[in-house]
CSV table of C-alpha atoms in Angstrom, one decimal:
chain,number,residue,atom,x,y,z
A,1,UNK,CA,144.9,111.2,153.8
A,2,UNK,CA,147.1,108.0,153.1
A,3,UNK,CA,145.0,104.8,152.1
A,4,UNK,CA,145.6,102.6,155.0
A,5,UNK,CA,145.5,99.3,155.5
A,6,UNK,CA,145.7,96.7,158.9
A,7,UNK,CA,147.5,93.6,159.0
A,8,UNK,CA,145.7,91.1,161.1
A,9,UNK,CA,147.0,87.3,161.6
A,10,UNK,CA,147.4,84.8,164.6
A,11,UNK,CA,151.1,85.0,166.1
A,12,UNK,CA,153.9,84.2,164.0
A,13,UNK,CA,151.8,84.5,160.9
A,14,UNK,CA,154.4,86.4,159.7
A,15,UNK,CA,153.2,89.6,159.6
A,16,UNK,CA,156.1,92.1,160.7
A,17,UNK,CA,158.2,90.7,157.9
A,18,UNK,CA,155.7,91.4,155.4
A,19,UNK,CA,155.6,94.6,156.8
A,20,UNK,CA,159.4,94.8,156.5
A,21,UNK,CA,159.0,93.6,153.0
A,22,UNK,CA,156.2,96.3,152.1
A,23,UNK,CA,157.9,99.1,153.9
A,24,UNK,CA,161.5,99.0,154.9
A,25,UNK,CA,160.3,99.8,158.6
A,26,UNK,CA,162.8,96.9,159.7
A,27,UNK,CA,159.8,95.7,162.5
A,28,UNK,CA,161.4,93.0,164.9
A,29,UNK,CA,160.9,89.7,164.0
A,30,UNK,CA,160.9,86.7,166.1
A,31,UNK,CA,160.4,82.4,166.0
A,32,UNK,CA,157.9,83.3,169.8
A,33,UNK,CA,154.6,84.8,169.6
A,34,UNK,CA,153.9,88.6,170.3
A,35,UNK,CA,157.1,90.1,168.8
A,36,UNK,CA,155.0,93.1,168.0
A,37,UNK,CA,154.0,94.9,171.2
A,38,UNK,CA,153.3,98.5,170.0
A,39,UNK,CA,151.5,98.6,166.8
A,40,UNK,CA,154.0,99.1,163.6
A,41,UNK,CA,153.2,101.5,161.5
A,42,UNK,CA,154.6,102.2,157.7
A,43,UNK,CA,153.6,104.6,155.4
A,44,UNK,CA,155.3,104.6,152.0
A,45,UNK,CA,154.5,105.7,148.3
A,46,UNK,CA,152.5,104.0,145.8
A,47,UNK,CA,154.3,103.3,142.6
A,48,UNK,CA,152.3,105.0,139.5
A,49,UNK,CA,154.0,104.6,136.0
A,50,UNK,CA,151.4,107.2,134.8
A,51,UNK,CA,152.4,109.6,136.9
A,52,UNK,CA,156.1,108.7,136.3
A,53,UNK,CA,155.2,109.4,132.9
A,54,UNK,CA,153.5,112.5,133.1
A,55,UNK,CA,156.6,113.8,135.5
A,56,UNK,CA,159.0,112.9,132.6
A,57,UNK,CA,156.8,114.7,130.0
A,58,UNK,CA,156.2,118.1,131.9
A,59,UNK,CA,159.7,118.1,134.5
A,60,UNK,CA,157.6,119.2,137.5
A,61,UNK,CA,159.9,120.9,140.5
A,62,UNK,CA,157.8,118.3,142.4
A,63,UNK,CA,155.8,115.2,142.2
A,64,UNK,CA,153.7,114.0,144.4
A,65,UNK,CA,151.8,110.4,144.6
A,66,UNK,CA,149.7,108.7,146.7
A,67,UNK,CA,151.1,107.3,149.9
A,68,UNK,CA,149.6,104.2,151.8
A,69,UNK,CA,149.5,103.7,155.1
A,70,UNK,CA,150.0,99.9,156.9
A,71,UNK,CA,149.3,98.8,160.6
A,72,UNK,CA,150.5,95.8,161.9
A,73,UNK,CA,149.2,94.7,165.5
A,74,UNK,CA,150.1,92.2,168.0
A,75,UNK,CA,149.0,88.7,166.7
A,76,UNK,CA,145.6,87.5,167.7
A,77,UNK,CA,144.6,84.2,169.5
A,78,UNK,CA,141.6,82.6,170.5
A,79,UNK,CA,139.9,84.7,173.1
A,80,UNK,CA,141.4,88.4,171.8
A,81,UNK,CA,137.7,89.3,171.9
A,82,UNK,CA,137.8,88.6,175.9
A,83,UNK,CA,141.2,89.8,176.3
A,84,UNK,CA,143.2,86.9,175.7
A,85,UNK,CA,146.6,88.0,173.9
A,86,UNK,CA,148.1,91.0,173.2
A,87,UNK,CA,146.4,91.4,170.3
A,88,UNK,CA,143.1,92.5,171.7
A,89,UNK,CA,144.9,95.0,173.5
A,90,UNK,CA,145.3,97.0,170.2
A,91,UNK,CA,142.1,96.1,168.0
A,92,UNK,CA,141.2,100.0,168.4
A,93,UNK,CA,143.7,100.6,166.3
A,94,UNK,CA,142.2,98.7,163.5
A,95,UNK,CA,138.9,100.5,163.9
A,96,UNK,CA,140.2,103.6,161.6
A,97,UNK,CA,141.7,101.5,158.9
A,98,UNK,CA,140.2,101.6,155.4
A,99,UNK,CA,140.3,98.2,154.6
A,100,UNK,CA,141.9,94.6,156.7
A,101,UNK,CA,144.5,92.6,155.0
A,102,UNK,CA,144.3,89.5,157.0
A,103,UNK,CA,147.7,87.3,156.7
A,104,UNK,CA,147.2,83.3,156.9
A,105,UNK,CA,150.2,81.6,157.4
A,106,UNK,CA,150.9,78.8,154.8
A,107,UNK,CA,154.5,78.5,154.8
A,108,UNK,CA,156.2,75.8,156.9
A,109,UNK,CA,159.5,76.3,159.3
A,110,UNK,CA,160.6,74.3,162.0
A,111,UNK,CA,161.8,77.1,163.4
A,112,UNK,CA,158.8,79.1,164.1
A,113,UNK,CA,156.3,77.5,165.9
A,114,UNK,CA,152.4,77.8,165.2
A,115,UNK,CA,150.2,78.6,167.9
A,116,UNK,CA,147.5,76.3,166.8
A,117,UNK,CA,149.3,73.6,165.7
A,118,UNK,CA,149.7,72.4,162.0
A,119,UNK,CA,149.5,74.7,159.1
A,120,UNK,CA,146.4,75.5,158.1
A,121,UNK,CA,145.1,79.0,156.6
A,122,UNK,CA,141.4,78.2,156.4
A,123,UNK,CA,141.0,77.5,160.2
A,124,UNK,CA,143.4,80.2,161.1
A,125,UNK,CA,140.5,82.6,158.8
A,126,UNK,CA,138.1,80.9,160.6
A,127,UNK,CA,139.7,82.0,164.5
A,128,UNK,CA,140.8,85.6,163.2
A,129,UNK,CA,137.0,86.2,161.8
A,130,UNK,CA,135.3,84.8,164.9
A,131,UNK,CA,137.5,87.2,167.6
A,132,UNK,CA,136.8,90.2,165.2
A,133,UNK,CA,133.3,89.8,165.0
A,134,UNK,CA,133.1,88.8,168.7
A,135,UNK,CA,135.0,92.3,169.1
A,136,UNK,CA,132.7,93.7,167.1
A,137,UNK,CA,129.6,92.2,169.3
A,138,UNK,CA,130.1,94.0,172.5
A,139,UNK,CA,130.6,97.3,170.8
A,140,UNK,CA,126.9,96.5,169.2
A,141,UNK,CA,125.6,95.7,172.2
A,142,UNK,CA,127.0,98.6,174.0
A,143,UNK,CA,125.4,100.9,171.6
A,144,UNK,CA,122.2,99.1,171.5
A,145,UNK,CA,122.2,100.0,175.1
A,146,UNK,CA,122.5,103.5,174.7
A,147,UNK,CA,120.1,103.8,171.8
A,148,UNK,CA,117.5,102.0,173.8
A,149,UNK,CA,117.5,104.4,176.2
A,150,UNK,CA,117.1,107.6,173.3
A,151,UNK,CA,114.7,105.7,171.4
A,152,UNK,CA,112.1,105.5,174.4
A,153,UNK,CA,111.9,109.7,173.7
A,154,UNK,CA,110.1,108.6,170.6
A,155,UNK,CA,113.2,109.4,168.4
A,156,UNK,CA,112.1,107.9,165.1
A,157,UNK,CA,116.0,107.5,164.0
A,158,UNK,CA,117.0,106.0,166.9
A,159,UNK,CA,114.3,103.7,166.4
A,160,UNK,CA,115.6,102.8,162.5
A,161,UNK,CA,119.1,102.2,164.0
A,162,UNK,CA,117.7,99.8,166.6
A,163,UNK,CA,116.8,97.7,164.0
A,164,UNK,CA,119.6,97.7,162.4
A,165,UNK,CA,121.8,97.3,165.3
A,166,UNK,CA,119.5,94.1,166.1
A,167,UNK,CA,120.4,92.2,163.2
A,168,UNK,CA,124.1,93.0,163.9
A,169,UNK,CA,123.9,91.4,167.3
A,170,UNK,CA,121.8,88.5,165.8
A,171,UNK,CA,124.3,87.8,163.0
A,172,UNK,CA,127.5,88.5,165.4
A,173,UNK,CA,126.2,86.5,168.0
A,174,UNK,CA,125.7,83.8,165.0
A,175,UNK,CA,129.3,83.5,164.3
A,176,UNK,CA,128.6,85.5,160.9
A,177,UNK,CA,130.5,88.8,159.8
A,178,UNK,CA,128.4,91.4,158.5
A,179,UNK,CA,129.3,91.7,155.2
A,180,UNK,CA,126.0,90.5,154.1
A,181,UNK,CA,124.1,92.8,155.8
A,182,UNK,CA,125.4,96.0,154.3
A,183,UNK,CA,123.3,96.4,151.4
A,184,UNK,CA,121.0,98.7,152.8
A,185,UNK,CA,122.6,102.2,153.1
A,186,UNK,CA,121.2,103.1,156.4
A,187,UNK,CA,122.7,99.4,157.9
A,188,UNK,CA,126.2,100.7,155.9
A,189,UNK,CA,126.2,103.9,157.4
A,190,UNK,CA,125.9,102.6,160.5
A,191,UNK,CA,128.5,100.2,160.4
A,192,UNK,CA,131.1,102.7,158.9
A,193,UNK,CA,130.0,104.9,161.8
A,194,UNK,CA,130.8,102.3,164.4
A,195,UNK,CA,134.0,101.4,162.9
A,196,UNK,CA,133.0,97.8,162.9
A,197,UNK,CA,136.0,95.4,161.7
A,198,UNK,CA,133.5,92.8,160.2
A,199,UNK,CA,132.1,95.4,158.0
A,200,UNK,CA,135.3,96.6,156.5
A,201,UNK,CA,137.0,96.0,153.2
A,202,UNK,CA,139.2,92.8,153.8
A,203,UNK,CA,141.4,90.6,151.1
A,204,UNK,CA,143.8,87.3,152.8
A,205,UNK,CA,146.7,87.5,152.5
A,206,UNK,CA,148.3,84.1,152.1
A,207,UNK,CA,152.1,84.3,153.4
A,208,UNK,CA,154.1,81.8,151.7
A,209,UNK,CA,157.2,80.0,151.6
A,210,UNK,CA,159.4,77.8,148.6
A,211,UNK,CA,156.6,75.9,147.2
A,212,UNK,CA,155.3,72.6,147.5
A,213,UNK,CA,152.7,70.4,146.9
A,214,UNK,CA,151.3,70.7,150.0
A,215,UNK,CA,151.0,74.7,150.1
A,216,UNK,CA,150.0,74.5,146.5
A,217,UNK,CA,147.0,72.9,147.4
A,218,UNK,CA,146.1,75.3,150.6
A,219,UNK,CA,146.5,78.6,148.1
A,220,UNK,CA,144.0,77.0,145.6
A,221,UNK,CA,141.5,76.1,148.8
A,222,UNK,CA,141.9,79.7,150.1
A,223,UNK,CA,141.6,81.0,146.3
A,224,UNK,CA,138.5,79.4,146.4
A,225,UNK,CA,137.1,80.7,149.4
A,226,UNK,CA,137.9,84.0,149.1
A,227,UNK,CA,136.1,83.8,145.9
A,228,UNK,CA,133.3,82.2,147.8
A,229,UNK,CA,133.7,85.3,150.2
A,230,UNK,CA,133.8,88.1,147.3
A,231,UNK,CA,137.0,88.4,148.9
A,232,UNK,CA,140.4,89.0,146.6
A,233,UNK,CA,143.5,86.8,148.1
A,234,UNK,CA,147.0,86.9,147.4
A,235,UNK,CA,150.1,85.2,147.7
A,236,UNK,CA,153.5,86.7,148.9
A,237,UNK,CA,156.9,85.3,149.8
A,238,UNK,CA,157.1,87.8,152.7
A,239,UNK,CA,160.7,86.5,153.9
A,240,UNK,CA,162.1,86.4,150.2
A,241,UNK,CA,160.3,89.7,149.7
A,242,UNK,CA,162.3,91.8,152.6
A,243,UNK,CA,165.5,90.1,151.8
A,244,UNK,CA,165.4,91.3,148.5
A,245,UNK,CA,164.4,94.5,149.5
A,246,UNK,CA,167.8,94.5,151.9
A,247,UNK,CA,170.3,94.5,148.4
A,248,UNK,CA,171.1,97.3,146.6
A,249,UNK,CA,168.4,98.1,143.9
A,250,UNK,CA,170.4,96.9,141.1
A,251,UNK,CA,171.4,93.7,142.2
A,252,UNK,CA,167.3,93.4,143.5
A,253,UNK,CA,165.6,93.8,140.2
A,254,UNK,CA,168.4,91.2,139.0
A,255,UNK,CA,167.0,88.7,141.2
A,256,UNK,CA,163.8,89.6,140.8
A,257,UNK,CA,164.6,89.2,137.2
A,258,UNK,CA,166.4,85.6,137.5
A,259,UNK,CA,163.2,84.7,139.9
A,260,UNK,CA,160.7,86.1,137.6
A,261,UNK,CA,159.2,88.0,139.8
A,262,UNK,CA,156.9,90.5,137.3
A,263,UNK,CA,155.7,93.0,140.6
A,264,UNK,CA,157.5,93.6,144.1
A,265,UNK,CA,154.7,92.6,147.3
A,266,UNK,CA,153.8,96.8,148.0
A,267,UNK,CA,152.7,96.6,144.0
A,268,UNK,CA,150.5,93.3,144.8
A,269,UNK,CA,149.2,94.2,147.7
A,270,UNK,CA,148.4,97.8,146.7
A,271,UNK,CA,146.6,96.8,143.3
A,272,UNK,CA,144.4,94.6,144.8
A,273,UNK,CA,143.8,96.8,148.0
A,274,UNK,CA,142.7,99.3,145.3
A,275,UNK,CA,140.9,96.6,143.7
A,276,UNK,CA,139.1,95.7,146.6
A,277,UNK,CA,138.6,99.6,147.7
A,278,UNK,CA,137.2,100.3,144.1
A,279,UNK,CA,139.5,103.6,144.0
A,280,UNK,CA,140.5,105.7,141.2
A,281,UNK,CA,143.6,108.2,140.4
A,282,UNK,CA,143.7,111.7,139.0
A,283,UNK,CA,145.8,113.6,138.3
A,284,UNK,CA,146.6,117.7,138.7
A,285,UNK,CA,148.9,120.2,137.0
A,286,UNK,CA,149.5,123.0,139.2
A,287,UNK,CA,152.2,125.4,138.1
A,288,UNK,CA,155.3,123.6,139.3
A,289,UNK,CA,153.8,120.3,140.3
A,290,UNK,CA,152.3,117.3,139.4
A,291,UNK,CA,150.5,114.8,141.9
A,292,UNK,CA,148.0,111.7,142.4
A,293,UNK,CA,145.4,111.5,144.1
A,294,UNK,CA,142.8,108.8,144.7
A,295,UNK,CA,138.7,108.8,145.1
A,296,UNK,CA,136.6,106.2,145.4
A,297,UNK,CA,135.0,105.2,141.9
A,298,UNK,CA,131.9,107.4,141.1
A,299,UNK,CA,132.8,110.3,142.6
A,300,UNK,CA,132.0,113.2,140.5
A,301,UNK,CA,134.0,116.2,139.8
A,302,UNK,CA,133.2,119.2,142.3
A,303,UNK,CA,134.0,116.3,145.3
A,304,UNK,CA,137.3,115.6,144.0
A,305,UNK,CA,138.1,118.8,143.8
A,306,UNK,CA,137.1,118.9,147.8
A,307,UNK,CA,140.1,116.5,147.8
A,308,UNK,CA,142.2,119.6,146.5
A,309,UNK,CA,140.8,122.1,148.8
A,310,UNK,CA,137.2,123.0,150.2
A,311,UNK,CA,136.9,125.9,148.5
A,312,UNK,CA,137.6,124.0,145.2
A,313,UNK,CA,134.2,122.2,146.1
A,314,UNK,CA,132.2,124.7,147.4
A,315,UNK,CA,132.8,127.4,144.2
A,316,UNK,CA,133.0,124.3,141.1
A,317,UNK,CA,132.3,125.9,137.8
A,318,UNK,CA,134.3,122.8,135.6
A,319,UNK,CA,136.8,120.4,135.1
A,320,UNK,CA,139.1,120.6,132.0
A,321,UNK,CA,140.3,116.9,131.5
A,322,UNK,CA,142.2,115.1,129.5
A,323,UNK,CA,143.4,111.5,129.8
A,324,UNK,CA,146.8,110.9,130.8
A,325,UNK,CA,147.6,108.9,127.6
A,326,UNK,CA,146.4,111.9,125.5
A,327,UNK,CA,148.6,114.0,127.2
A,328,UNK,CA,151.4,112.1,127.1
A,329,UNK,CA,151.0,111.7,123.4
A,330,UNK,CA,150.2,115.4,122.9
A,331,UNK,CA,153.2,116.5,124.8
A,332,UNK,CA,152.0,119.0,126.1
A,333,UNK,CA,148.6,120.8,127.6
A,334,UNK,CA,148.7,123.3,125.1
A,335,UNK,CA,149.1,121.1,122.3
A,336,UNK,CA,146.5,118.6,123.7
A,337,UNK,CA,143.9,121.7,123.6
A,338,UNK,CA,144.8,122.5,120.1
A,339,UNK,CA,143.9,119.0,119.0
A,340,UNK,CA,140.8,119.1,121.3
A,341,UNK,CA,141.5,116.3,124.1
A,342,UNK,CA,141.4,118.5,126.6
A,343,UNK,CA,137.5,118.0,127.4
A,344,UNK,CA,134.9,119.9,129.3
A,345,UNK,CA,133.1,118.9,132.1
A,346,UNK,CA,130.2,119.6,134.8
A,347,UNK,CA,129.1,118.8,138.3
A,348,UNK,CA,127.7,115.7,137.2
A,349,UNK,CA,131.0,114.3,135.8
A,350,UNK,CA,132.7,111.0,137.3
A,351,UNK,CA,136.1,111.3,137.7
A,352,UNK,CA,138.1,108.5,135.8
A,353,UNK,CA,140.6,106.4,136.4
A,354,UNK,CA,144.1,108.3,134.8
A,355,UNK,CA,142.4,111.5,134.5
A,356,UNK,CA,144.3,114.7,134.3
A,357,UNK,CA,142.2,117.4,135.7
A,358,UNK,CA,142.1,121.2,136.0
A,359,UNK,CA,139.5,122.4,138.2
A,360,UNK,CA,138.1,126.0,137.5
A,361,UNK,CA,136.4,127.5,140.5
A,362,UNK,CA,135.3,130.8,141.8
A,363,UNK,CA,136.5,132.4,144.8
C-alpha cells in the first residue's frame, strides 16, 4: 500500500496548492476559507535514482516504484473538535494516514485573508494541535467507557488498557499530544489501534512565499520548535512550486535551474516523510521487472518478503542480496555472483536501505 500522508492547516493555509504543487491533481484554490469540501486526494510516484539506475542497467519490461499517497481536508478552526468548521466534518479521514504533515501559513498576501488574524505559524501549531488532540479526547473517552464496562468481568487486559487509556484522557484533557506517552509498547499499540491523530508521525510544513525578513525569522522560530518537538519542518514555495509544475518540463528544470532550486516540493516532502517514518527501500528482480518497495527500518527478511506475497513469508528459506551500487557496478546479477557480492542471508537479516533482494522460498 502507498505511504500516505494528511495535510492538515487552518483555512487558507495554503494547503490545496501545495497539493497541486506535489501532485498535479489541480484541487480548487480560493482567497475564502473552506475551498476544499470533499477531501482531495493524490497519489503519485516517488522519485528513486537507484532504481532509475538499476532500470537502465537491466532494461526491465516494467518498473515499478513506490507511490505515496496525500489527503488534504477542509481547513480547521477553533472548535473543529466540537464541530465548528468543515474541517471536523472530515477528521476520520485522517485517522488511516501514516503520518500528518501539518501546513503553517507564513507567507503574506493581501489577497487571501487569514482566519486568525496576522501571520503567525507558531499559534496556528498551537490551534491545529489543540482541536486534534481535543478530537482525539472524546474518542478516548468513548473507549474508556466501553472498556470499563469489560473490565468489571475481571478481564486482566482490559484492565492494562484502562490504564493506559487514563493517562491519555489526563494528558488530552491537559492540552498535551501524546507523543510522550508512547514509549511503552502496550500505550503504542494502543494508540495505533485507535487511530489517534496526536500519536501519529507529524513534520510542519511551513508554506512560504518571496522572502523577507520577517518570514525569515518565523522559519528559524518554527525550525526551532520542531526541533524542540523531535519534529522535522520544512519549507516550500507552494504557489511557485505548482506554477512551475504547470510549464513544460524543459522550460521547468530551466527555472528551477535559474532559481536554484536543487529538489522539486514531492522530493522534500517525501525525504523527510521517510525521514520522519524511518522507512527503507528494496529492491526485487523478477524476470521482466524491477520495483521498490519500502519497510519500516528493522524489519528483517522473511517480513519483507510478506510485502511480496504471504506465501513468500510463511515458506522463507533466504535472501540473496546485493547492494544496489554493487550491482550497478557489476553489471549484471551474474557477474555480481561471480565476484561474490551477491550475499547470503537468514531469518534474522535486517533489510537495508538500497538492497536488492531475491527471496528463496518453499511452496
Amino acid at each position: 500500500m502507498a505511504l500516505s500522508i494528511g495535510l492538515v492547516g487552518l483555512p487558507n493555509s495554503g494547503k490545496s496548492t501545495l497539493l497541486n504543487a506535489l501532485t498535479g491533481l489541480r484541487a480548487a484554490t480560493a482567497s475564502y476559507p473552506f475551498t476544499t469540501i470533499e477531501p482531495n486526494v493524490g497519489v503519485v510516484p516517488v522519485e528513486d535514482k537507484r532504481l532509475d539506475q538499476l532500470s537502465e542497467l537491466l532494461r526491465p519490461e516494467r518498473t515499478v516504484g513506490t507511490t505515496v499517497e496525500f489527503v488534504d481536508v477542509a481547513g480547521l478552526v477553533k472548535g473543529a473538535s466540537r464541530g465548528e468548521g468543515l474541517g471536523a466534518q472530515f477528521l476520520g479521514h485522517l485517522r488511516n494516514v501514516d503520518a500528518i504533515a501539518m501546513v503553517l501559513r507564513v507567507f503574506q498576501s493581501a489577497d487571501v485573508v487569514h482566519t486568525l488574524g496576522g501571520i503567525d505559524p507558531e499559534r496556528d501549531a498551537e490551534v491545529l494541535w489543540l482541536e486534534l488532540g481535543l478530537a482525539d479526547l472524546a474518542v478516548v473517552q468513548r473507549r474508556l467507557s466501553n472498556i470499563r464496562q469489560v473490565a468489571r468481568s475481571g478481564d486482566k487486559e482490559a484492565r492494562q488498557e484502562i490504564g493506559v487509556l487514563e493517562r491519555f484522557e489526563e494528558a488530552l484533557g491537559d492540552r498535551s499530544v501524546l507523543q510522550g506517552l508512547l514509549a511503552d509498547d502496550f500505550a503504542a499499540q494502543t494508540a495505533r489501534g485507535m487511530q489517534l491523530l496526536t500519536a501519529k508521525p507529524a513534520m510542519y510544513v511551513l508554506n512560504i512565499g518571496e522572502e523577507g525578513f520577517e518570514q525569515a525569522g518565523q522559519v528559524r522560530r518554527m525550525t526551532e520548535m520542531g526541533s524542540a518537538e523531535n519534529r522535522p519542518v520544512c519549507s516550500i514555495f507552494s504557489q511557485r512550486e505548482d506554477e512551475l509544475n504547470q510549464l513544460d518540463p524543459a522550460e521547468a528544470r530551466e527555472y528551477r535551474e535559474l532559481l536554484e532550486m536543487s529538489e522539486n516540493a514531492l522530493n522534500v516532502l517525501v525525504r523527510t516523510a521517510y525521514s520522519l517514518l524511518d522507512l527503507r527501500t528494496f529492491f526485487t528482480i523478477d524476470g521482466p521487472e524491477v520495483r521498490a518497495w519500502t519497510v519500516v527500518a528493522g524489519t528483517k527478511a522473511p517480513a519483507a518478503a510478506g510485502k511480496i506475497h504471504s506465501d513468500f513469508e510463511r515458506g522463507f528459506i533466504r535472501a540473496e542480496v546485493v547492494d544496489w551500487r554493487e550491482l550497478v557496478e557489476a553489471g549484471s546479477i551474474a557477474s555480481a555472483r561471480q565476484h561474490g557480492r551477491v550475499r547470503l542471508e537468514g531469518k534474522e537479516y535486517e533489510v537495508r536501505d538500497g538492497d536488492v533482494i531475491h527471496f528463496r522460498f518453499a511452496t
